Amino acid sequence: MKPYLYIALGLVAGIVVPIMAALNANLGGRMGSPFQAAAVLSAVAFLACLTAYLLSGALSGGIKWPGATAGYTAGFFFAVYIASITWLAPRIGVGNAVFLVLLGQLVSSATIDHFGLFGAPKVEITARRILGIAVMAVGVMLARRPV
């Protein structure tokens, strides 16, 4: 895959997160439960991923269930994220909710990279990288209204 495709995919993923948060927060309000809306979103996501998997022809190698708790832990974290953003967005606004998620992502991703956690390639946290993360965090914060 060409580098510009990585950039495009990353931007698309970033674009759809606040849209998903707003749509699911609205669904949670209509259903009367952010957790029920999160369950609906998770079920649709599961079906979409399963369909893509089956259409990719990957099934010819057989279904591989995770042998470690990592896959299950990641699924739990997905549920935490979906339920949290669905609950937060109607209370503090989509932008503020996404800001908090982005701030958490900046800190945790830099930590994961620095220590090479979970099999990620090691990318040392340098003063330049810390400054870049701080500038990103301040920029996102300035773009939002206070909580």
mmCIF file with all atom_site columns, C-alpha atoms in Angstrom:
data_model
loop_
_atom_site.group_PDB
_atom_site.id
_atom_site.type_symbol
_atom_site.label_atom_id
_atom_site.label_alt_id
_atom_site.label_comp_id
_atom_site.label_asym_id
_atom_site.label_entity_id
_atom_site.label_seq_id
_atom_site.pdbx_PDB_ins_code
_atom_site.Cartn_x
_atom_site.Cartn_y
_atom_site.Cartn_z
_atom_site.occupancy
_atom_site.B_iso_or_equiv
_atom_site.pdbx_formal_charge
_atom_site.auth_seq_id
_atom_site.auth_comp_id
_atom_site.auth_asym_id
_atom_site.auth_atom_id
_atom_site.pdbx_PDB_model_num
ATOM 1   C CA . MET A 1 1   ? 0.000   0.000   0.000  1.00 0.00 ? 1   MET A CA 1
ATOM 2   C CA . LYS A 1 2   ? 1.314   3.443   -0.916 1.00 0.00 ? 2   LYS A CA 1
ATOM 3   C CA . PRO A 1 3   ? 1.974   5.988   1.875  1.00 0.00 ? 3   PRO A CA 1
ATOM 4   C CA . TYR A 1 4   ? -0.729  8.342   0.567  1.00 0.00 ? 4   TYR A CA 1
ATOM 5   C CA . LEU A 1 5   ? -3.262  5.529   0.970  1.00 0.00 ? 5   LEU A CA 1
ATOM 6   C CA . TYR A 1 6   ? -2.214  5.156   4.628  1.00 0.00 ? 6   TYR A CA 1
ATOM 7   C CA . ILE A 1 7   ? -2.761  8.877   5.090  1.00 0.00 ? 7   ILE A CA 1
ATOM 8   C CA . ALA A 1 8   ? -6.142  8.750   3.354  1.00 0.00 ? 8   ALA A CA 1
ATOM 9   C CA . LEU A 1 9   ? -7.286  5.764   5.424  1.00 0.00 ? 9   LEU A CA 1
ATOM 10  C CA . GLY A 1 10  ? -6.169  7.452   8.654  1.00 0.00 ? 10  GLY A CA 1
ATOM 11  C CA . LEU A 1 11  ? -8.015  10.642  7.739  1.00 0.00 ? 11  LEU A CA 1
ATOM 12  C CA . VAL A 1 12  ? -11.182 8.733   6.834  1.00 0.00 ? 12  VAL A CA 1
ATOM 13  C CA . ALA A 1 13  ? -11.006 6.865   10.155 1.00 0.00 ? 13  ALA A CA 1
ATOM 14  C CA . GLY A 1 14  ? -10.608 10.197  11.947 1.00 0.00 ? 14  GLY A CA 1
ATOM 15  C CA . ILE A 1 15  ? -13.518 11.728  10.050 1.00 0.00 ? 15  ILE A CA 1
ATOM 16  C CA . VAL A 1 16  ? -15.930 8.914   10.859 1.00 0.00 ? 16  VAL A CA 1
ATOM 17  C CA . VAL A 1 17  ? -15.227 8.818   14.629 1.00 0.00 ? 17  VAL A CA 1
ATOM 18  C CA . PRO A 1 18  ? -17.122 12.038  15.507 1.00 0.00 ? 18  PRO A CA 1
ATOM 19  C CA . ILE A 1 19  ? -19.862 11.147  13.008 1.00 0.00 ? 19  ILE A CA 1
ATOM 20  C CA . MET A 1 20  ? -20.224 7.746   14.673 1.00 0.00 ? 20  MET A CA 1
ATOM 21  C CA . ALA A 1 21  ? -20.241 9.396   18.116 1.00 0.00 ? 21  ALA A CA 1
ATOM 22  C CA . ALA A 1 22  ? -22.981 11.845  17.118 1.00 0.00 ? 22  ALA A CA 1
ATOM 23  C CA . LEU A 1 23  ? -25.127 9.192   15.422 1.00 0.00 ? 23  LEU A CA 1
ATOM 24  C CA . ASN A 1 24  ? -24.790 6.739   18.290 1.00 0.00 ? 24  ASN A CA 1
ATOM 25  C CA . ALA A 1 25  ? -25.430 9.430   20.920 1.00 0.00 ? 25  ALA A CA 1
ATOM 26  C CA . ASN A 1 26  ? -28.628 10.301  19.031 1.00 0.00 ? 26  ASN A CA 1
ATOM 27  C CA . LEU A 1 27  ? -29.574 6.628   18.881 1.00 0.00 ? 27  LEU A CA 1
ATOM 28  C CA . GLY A 1 28  ? -28.899 6.279   22.611 1.00 0.00 ? 28  GLY A CA 1
ATOM 29  C CA . GLY A 1 29  ? -31.225 9.206   23.292 1.00 0.00 ? 29  GLY A CA 1
ATOM 30  C CA . ARG A 1 30  ? -33.981 7.718   21.147 1.00 0.00 ? 30  ARG A CA 1
ATOM 31  C CA . MET A 1 31  ? -33.564 4.286   22.734 1.00 0.00 ? 31  MET A CA 1
ATOM 32  C CA . GLY A 1 32  ? -33.286 5.701   26.233 1.00 0.00 ? 32  GLY A CA 1
ATOM 33  C CA . SER A 1 33  ? -30.008 3.895   26.919 1.00 0.00 ? 33  SER A CA 1
ATOM 34  C CA . PRO A 1 34  ? -26.472 4.624   25.733 1.00 0.00 ? 34  PRO A CA 1
ATOM 35  C CA . PHE A 1 35  ? -25.594 1.002   26.478 1.00 0.00 ? 35  PHE A CA 1
ATOM 36  C CA . GLN A 1 36  ? -28.366 -0.354  24.255 1.00 0.00 ? 36  GLN A CA 1
ATOM 37  C CA . ALA A 1 37  ? -27.183 1.963   21.463 1.00 0.00 ? 37  ALA A CA 1
ATOM 38  C CA . ALA A 1 38  ? -23.589 0.790   22.018 1.00 0.00 ? 38  ALA A CA 1
ATOM 39  C CA . ALA A 1 39  ? -24.785 -2.817  21.760 1.00 0.00 ? 39  ALA A CA 1
ATOM 40  C CA . VAL A 1 40  ? -26.554 -2.060  18.453 1.00 0.00 ? 40  VAL A CA 1
ATOM 41  C CA . LEU A 1 41  ? -23.446 -0.332  17.094 1.00 0.00 ? 41  LEU A CA 1
ATOM 42  C CA . SER A 1 42  ? -21.269 -3.260  18.192 1.00 0.00 ? 42  SER A CA 1
ATOM 43  C CA . ALA A 1 43  ? -23.594 -5.801  16.573 1.00 0.00 ? 43  ALA A CA 1
ATOM 44  C CA . VAL A 1 44  ? -23.593 -3.881  13.279 1.00 0.00 ? 44  VAL A CA 1
ATOM 45  C CA . ALA A 1 45  ? -19.790 -3.531  13.455 1.00 0.00 ? 45  ALA A CA 1
ATOM 46  C CA . PHE A 1 46  ? -19.452 -7.270  14.084 1.00 0.00 ? 46  PHE A CA 1
ATOM 47  C CA . LEU A 1 47  ? -21.666 -8.116  11.118 1.00 0.00 ? 47  LEU A CA 1
ATOM 48  C CA . ALA A 1 48  ? -19.806 -5.671  8.855  1.00 0.00 ? 48  ALA A CA 1
ATOM 49  C CA . CYS A 1 49  ? -16.405 -7.099  9.849  1.00 0.00 ? 49  CYS A CA 1
ATOM 50  C CA . LEU A 1 50  ? -17.643 -10.679 9.528  1.00 0.00 ? 50  LEU A CA 1
ATOM 51  C CA . THR A 1 51  ? -19.030 -9.941  6.060  1.00 0.00 ? 51  THR A CA 1
ATOM 52  C CA . ALA A 1 52  ? -15.768 -8.297  4.946  1.00 0.00 ? 52  ALA A CA 1
ATOM 53  C CA . TYR A 1 53  ? -13.827 -11.243 6.340  1.00 0.00 ? 53  TYR A CA 1
ATOM 54  C CA . LEU A 1 54  ? -15.983 -13.791 4.516  1.00 0.00 ? 54  LEU A CA 1
ATOM 55  C CA . LEU A 1 55  ? -15.879 -11.834 1.250  1.00 0.00 ? 55  LEU A CA 1
ATOM 56  C CA . SER A 1 56  ? -12.088 -11.520 1.440  1.00 0.00 ? 56  SER A CA 1
ATOM 57  C CA . GLY A 1 57  ? -11.681 -15.249 0.911  1.00 0.00 ? 57  GLY A CA 1
ATOM 58  C CA . ALA A 1 58  ? -9.749  -15.536 4.168  1.00 0.00 ? 58  ALA A CA 1
ATOM 59  C CA . LEU A 1 59  ? -12.085 -18.285 5.325  1.00 0.00 ? 59  LEU A CA 1
ATOM 60  C CA . SER A 1 60  ? -10.228 -20.804 3.161  1.00 0.00 ? 60  SER A CA 1
ATOM 61  C CA . GLY A 1 61  ? -7.547  -20.863 5.895  1.00 0.00 ? 61  GLY A CA 1
ATOM 62  C CA . GLY A 1 62  ? -10.159 -21.522 8.577  1.00 0.00 ? 62  GLY A CA 1
ATOM 63  C CA . ILE A 1 63  ? -11.344 -19.304 11.390 1.00 0.00 ? 63  ILE A CA 1
ATOM 64  C CA . LYS A 1 64  ? -8.589  -18.608 13.903 1.00 0.00 ? 64  LYS A CA 1
ATOM 65  C CA . TRP A 1 65  ? -9.783  -17.823 17.414 1.00 0.00 ? 65  TRP A CA 1
ATOM 66  C CA . PRO A 1 66  ? -7.387  -15.798 19.541 1.00 0.00 ? 66  PRO A CA 1
ATOM 67  C CA . GLY A 1 67  ? -5.290  -18.054 21.722 1.00 0.00 ? 67  GLY A CA 1
ATOM 68  C CA . ALA A 1 68  ? -4.484  -15.302 24.197 1.00 0.00 ? 68  ALA A CA 1
ATOM 69  C CA . THR A 1 69  ? -6.499  -12.814 26.162 1.00 0.00 ? 69  THR A CA 1
ATOM 70  C CA . ALA A 1 70  ? -5.280  -9.931  23.975 1.00 0.00 ? 70  ALA A CA 1
ATOM 71  C CA . GLY A 1 71  ? -8.142  -10.290 21.497 1.00 0.00 ? 71  GLY A CA 1
ATOM 72  C CA . TYR A 1 72  ? -10.715 -10.436 24.245 1.00 0.00 ? 72  TYR A CA 1
ATOM 73  C CA . THR A 1 73  ? -9.160  -7.490  26.082 1.00 0.00 ? 73  THR A CA 1
ATOM 74  C CA . ALA A 1 74  ? -9.203  -5.434  22.880 1.00 0.00 ? 74  ALA A CA 1
ATOM 75  C CA . GLY A 1 75  ? -12.891 -6.288  22.451 1.00 0.00 ? 75  GLY A CA 1
ATOM 76  C CA . PHE A 1 76  ? -13.562 -5.132  26.002 1.00 0.00 ? 76  PHE A CA 1
ATOM 77  C CA . PHE A 1 77  ? -11.717 -1.856  25.310 1.00 0.00 ? 77  PHE A CA 1
ATOM 78  C CA . PHE A 1 78  ? -13.826 -1.404  22.158 1.00 0.00 ? 78  PHE A CA 1
ATOM 79  C CA . ALA A 1 79  ? -16.949 -1.753  24.306 1.00 0.00 ? 79  ALA A CA 1
ATOM 80  C CA . VAL A 1 80  ? -15.580 0.766   26.836 1.00 0.00 ? 80  VAL A CA 1
ATOM 81  C CA . TYR A 1 81  ? -14.873 3.250   24.049 1.00 0.00 ? 81  TYR A CA 1
ATOM 82  C CA . ILE A 1 82  ? -18.243 2.843   22.321 1.00 0.00 ? 82  ILE A CA 1
ATOM 83  C CA . ALA A 1 83  ? -20.269 3.026   25.531 1.00 0.00 ? 83  ALA A CA 1
ATOM 84  C CA . SER A 1 84  ? -18.220 5.971   26.848 1.00 0.00 ? 84  SER A CA 1
ATOM 85  C CA . ILE A 1 85  ? -18.450 8.126   23.729 1.00 0.00 ? 85  ILE A CA 1
ATOM 86  C CA . THR A 1 86  ? -22.154 7.299   23.377 1.00 0.00 ? 86  THR A CA 1
ATOM 87  C CA . TRP A 1 87  ? -22.766 8.365   26.987 1.00 0.00 ? 87  TRP A CA 1
ATOM 88  C CA . LEU A 1 88  ? -20.470 11.423  26.926 1.00 0.00 ? 88  LEU A CA 1
ATOM 89  C CA . ALA A 1 89  ? -21.426 13.023  23.596 1.00 0.00 ? 89  ALA A CA 1
ATOM 90  C CA . PRO A 1 90  ? -24.971 14.116  24.499 1.00 0.00 ? 90  PRO A CA 1
ATOM 91  C CA . ARG A 1 91  ? -23.784 15.392  27.894 1.00 0.00 ? 91  ARG A CA 1
ATOM 92  C CA . ILE A 1 92  ? -20.690 17.424  26.955 1.00 0.00 ? 92  ILE A CA 1
ATOM 93  C CA . GLY A 1 93  ? -20.937 17.665  23.155 1.00 0.00 ? 93  GLY A CA 1
ATOM 94  C CA . VAL A 1 94  ? -19.424 15.531  20.418 1.00 0.00 ? 94  VAL A CA 1
ATOM 95  C CA . GLY A 1 95  ? -16.407 17.813  20.028 1.00 0.00 ? 95  GLY A CA 1
ATOM 96  C CA . ASN A 1 96  ? -15.545 17.778  23.708 1.00 0.00 ? 96  ASN A CA 1
ATOM 97  C CA . ALA A 1 97  ? -16.023 14.013  23.932 1.00 0.00 ? 97  ALA A CA 1
ATOM 98  C CA . VAL A 1 98  ? -13.796 13.444  20.909 1.00 0.00 ? 98  VAL A CA 1
ATOM 99  C CA . PHE A 1 99  ? -11.204 15.878  22.343 1.00 0.00 ? 99  PHE A CA 1
ATOM 100 C CA . LEU A 1 100 ? -10.961 13.792  25.500 1.00 0.00 ? 100 LEU A CA 1
ATOM 101 C CA . VAL A 1 101 ? -10.649 10.612  23.439 1.00 0.00 ? 101 VAL A CA 1
ATOM 102 C CA . LEU A 1 102 ? -7.923  12.199  21.289 1.00 0.00 ? 102 LEU A CA 1
ATOM 103 C CA . LEU A 1 103 ? -5.999  13.371  24.328 1.00 0.00 ? 103 LEU A CA 1
ATOM 104 C CA . GLY A 1 104 ? -6.135  9.876   25.789 1.00 0.00 ? 104 GLY A CA 1
ATOM 105 C CA . GLN A 1 105 ? -5.024  8.446   22.433 1.00 0.00 ? 105 GLN A CA 1
ATOM 106 C CA . LEU A 1 106 ? -2.059  10.818  22.216 1.00 0.00 ? 106 LEU A CA 1
ATOM 107 C CA . VAL A 1 107 ? -0.789  9.864   25.654 1.00 0.00 ? 107 VAL A CA 1
ATOM 108 C CA . SER A 1 108 ? -1.409  6.124   25.423 1.00 0.00 ? 108 SER A CA 1
ATOM 109 C CA . SER A 1 109 ? -0.111  5.751   21.852 1.00 0.00 ? 109 SER A CA 1
ATOM 110 C CA . ALA A 1 110 ? 3.139   7.559   22.708 1.00 0.00 ? 110 ALA A CA 1
ATOM 111 C CA . THR A 1 111 ? 3.570   5.297   25.736 1.00 0.00 ? 111 THR A CA 1
ATOM 112 C CA . ILE A 1 112 ? 2.841   2.147   23.704 1.00 0.00 ? 112 ILE A CA 1
ATOM 113 C CA . ASP A 1 113 ? 5.317   3.233   21.016 1.00 0.00 ? 113 ASP A CA 1
ATOM 114 C CA . HIS A 1 114 ? 8.052   4.230   23.481 1.00 0.00 ? 114 HIS A CA 1
ATOM 115 C CA . PHE A 1 115 ? 8.039   0.883   25.261 1.00 0.00 ? 115 PHE A CA 1
ATOM 116 C CA . GLY A 1 116 ? 7.062   -1.223  22.227 1.00 0.00 ? 116 GLY A CA 1
ATOM 117 C CA . LEU A 1 117 ? 4.072   -2.593  24.133 1.00 0.00 ? 117 LEU A CA 1
ATOM 118 C CA . PHE A 1 118 ? 1.765   -5.241  22.653 1.00 0.00 ? 118 PHE A CA 1
ATOM 119 C CA . GLY A 1 119 ? 4.204   -5.967  19.820 1.00 0.00 ? 119 GLY A CA 1
ATOM 120 C CA . ALA A 1 120 ? 4.233   -2.402  18.476 1.00 0.00 ? 120 ALA A CA 1
ATOM 121 C CA . PRO A 1 121 ? 7.489   -1.172  16.945 1.00 0.00 ? 121 PRO A CA 1
ATOM 122 C CA . LYS A 1 122 ? 9.523   0.894   19.405 1.00 0.00 ? 122 LYS A CA 1
ATOM 123 C CA . VAL A 1 123 ? 9.492   4.625   18.681 1.00 0.00 ? 123 VAL A CA 1
ATOM 124 C CA . GLU A 1 124 ? 11.362  6.542   21.348 1.00 0.00 ? 124 GLU A CA 1
ATOM 125 C CA . ILE A 1 125 ? 9.707   9.516   22.992 1.00 0.00 ? 125 ILE A CA 1
ATOM 126 C CA . THR A 1 126 ? 12.038  12.407  22.304 1.00 0.00 ? 126 THR A CA 1
ATOM 127 C CA . ALA A 1 127 ? 11.732  16.038  23.363 1.00 0.00 ? 127 ALA A CA 1
ATOM 128 C CA . ARG A 1 128 ? 10.644  16.849  19.801 1.00 0.00 ? 128 ARG A CA 1
ATOM 129 C CA . ARG A 1 129 ? 7.921   14.193  19.926 1.00 0.00 ? 129 ARG A CA 1
ATOM 130 C CA . ILE A 1 130 ? 6.689   15.399  23.319 1.00 0.00 ? 130 ILE A CA 1
ATOM 131 C CA . LEU A 1 131 ? 6.519   18.943  21.923 1.00 0.00 ? 131 LEU A CA 1
ATOM 132 C CA . GLY A 1 132 ? 4.592   17.695  18.883 1.00 0.00 ? 132 GLY A CA 1
ATOM 133 C CA . ILE A 1 133 ? 2.103   15.827  21.063 1.00 0.00 ? 133 ILE A CA 1
ATOM 134 C CA . ALA A 1 134 ? 1.705   18.863  23.329 1.00 0.00 ? 134 ALA A CA 1
ATOM 135 C CA . VAL A 1 135 ? 1.095   21.145  20.321 1.00 0.00 ? 135 VAL A CA 1
ATOM 136 C CA . MET A 1 136 ? -1.508  18.699  18.982 1.00 0.00 ? 136 MET A CA 1
ATOM 137 C CA . ALA A 1 137 ? -3.217  18.515  22.372 1.00 0.00 ? 137 ALA A CA 1
ATOM 138 C CA . VAL A 1 138 ? -3.275  22.311  22.745 1.00 0.00 ? 138 VAL A CA 1
ATOM 139 C CA . GLY A 1 139 ? -4.570  22.716  19.190 1.00 0.00 ? 139 GLY A CA 1
ATOM 140 C CA . VAL A 1 140 ? -7.406  20.282  19.726 1.00 0.00 ? 140 VAL A CA 1
ATOM 141 C CA . MET A 1 141 ? -8.188  21.879  23.103 1.00 0.00 ? 141 MET A CA 1
ATOM 142 C CA . LEU A 1 142 ? -8.303  25.375  21.574 1.00 0.00 ? 142 LEU A CA 1
ATOM 143 C CA . ALA A 1 143 ? -10.722 24.156  18.918 1.00 0.00 ? 143 ALA A CA 1
ATOM 144 C CA . ARG A 1 144 ? -13.223 23.033  21.562 1.00 0.00 ? 144 ARG A CA 1
ATOM 145 C CA . ARG A 1 145 ? -15.262 24.860  24.147 1.00 0.00 ? 145 ARG A CA 1
ATOM 146 C CA . PRO A 1 146 ? -14.559 24.127  27.815 1.00 0.00 ? 146 PRO A CA 1
ATOM 147 C CA . VAL A 1 147 ? -16.382 21.200  29.406 1.00 0.00 ? 147 VAL A CA 1
#
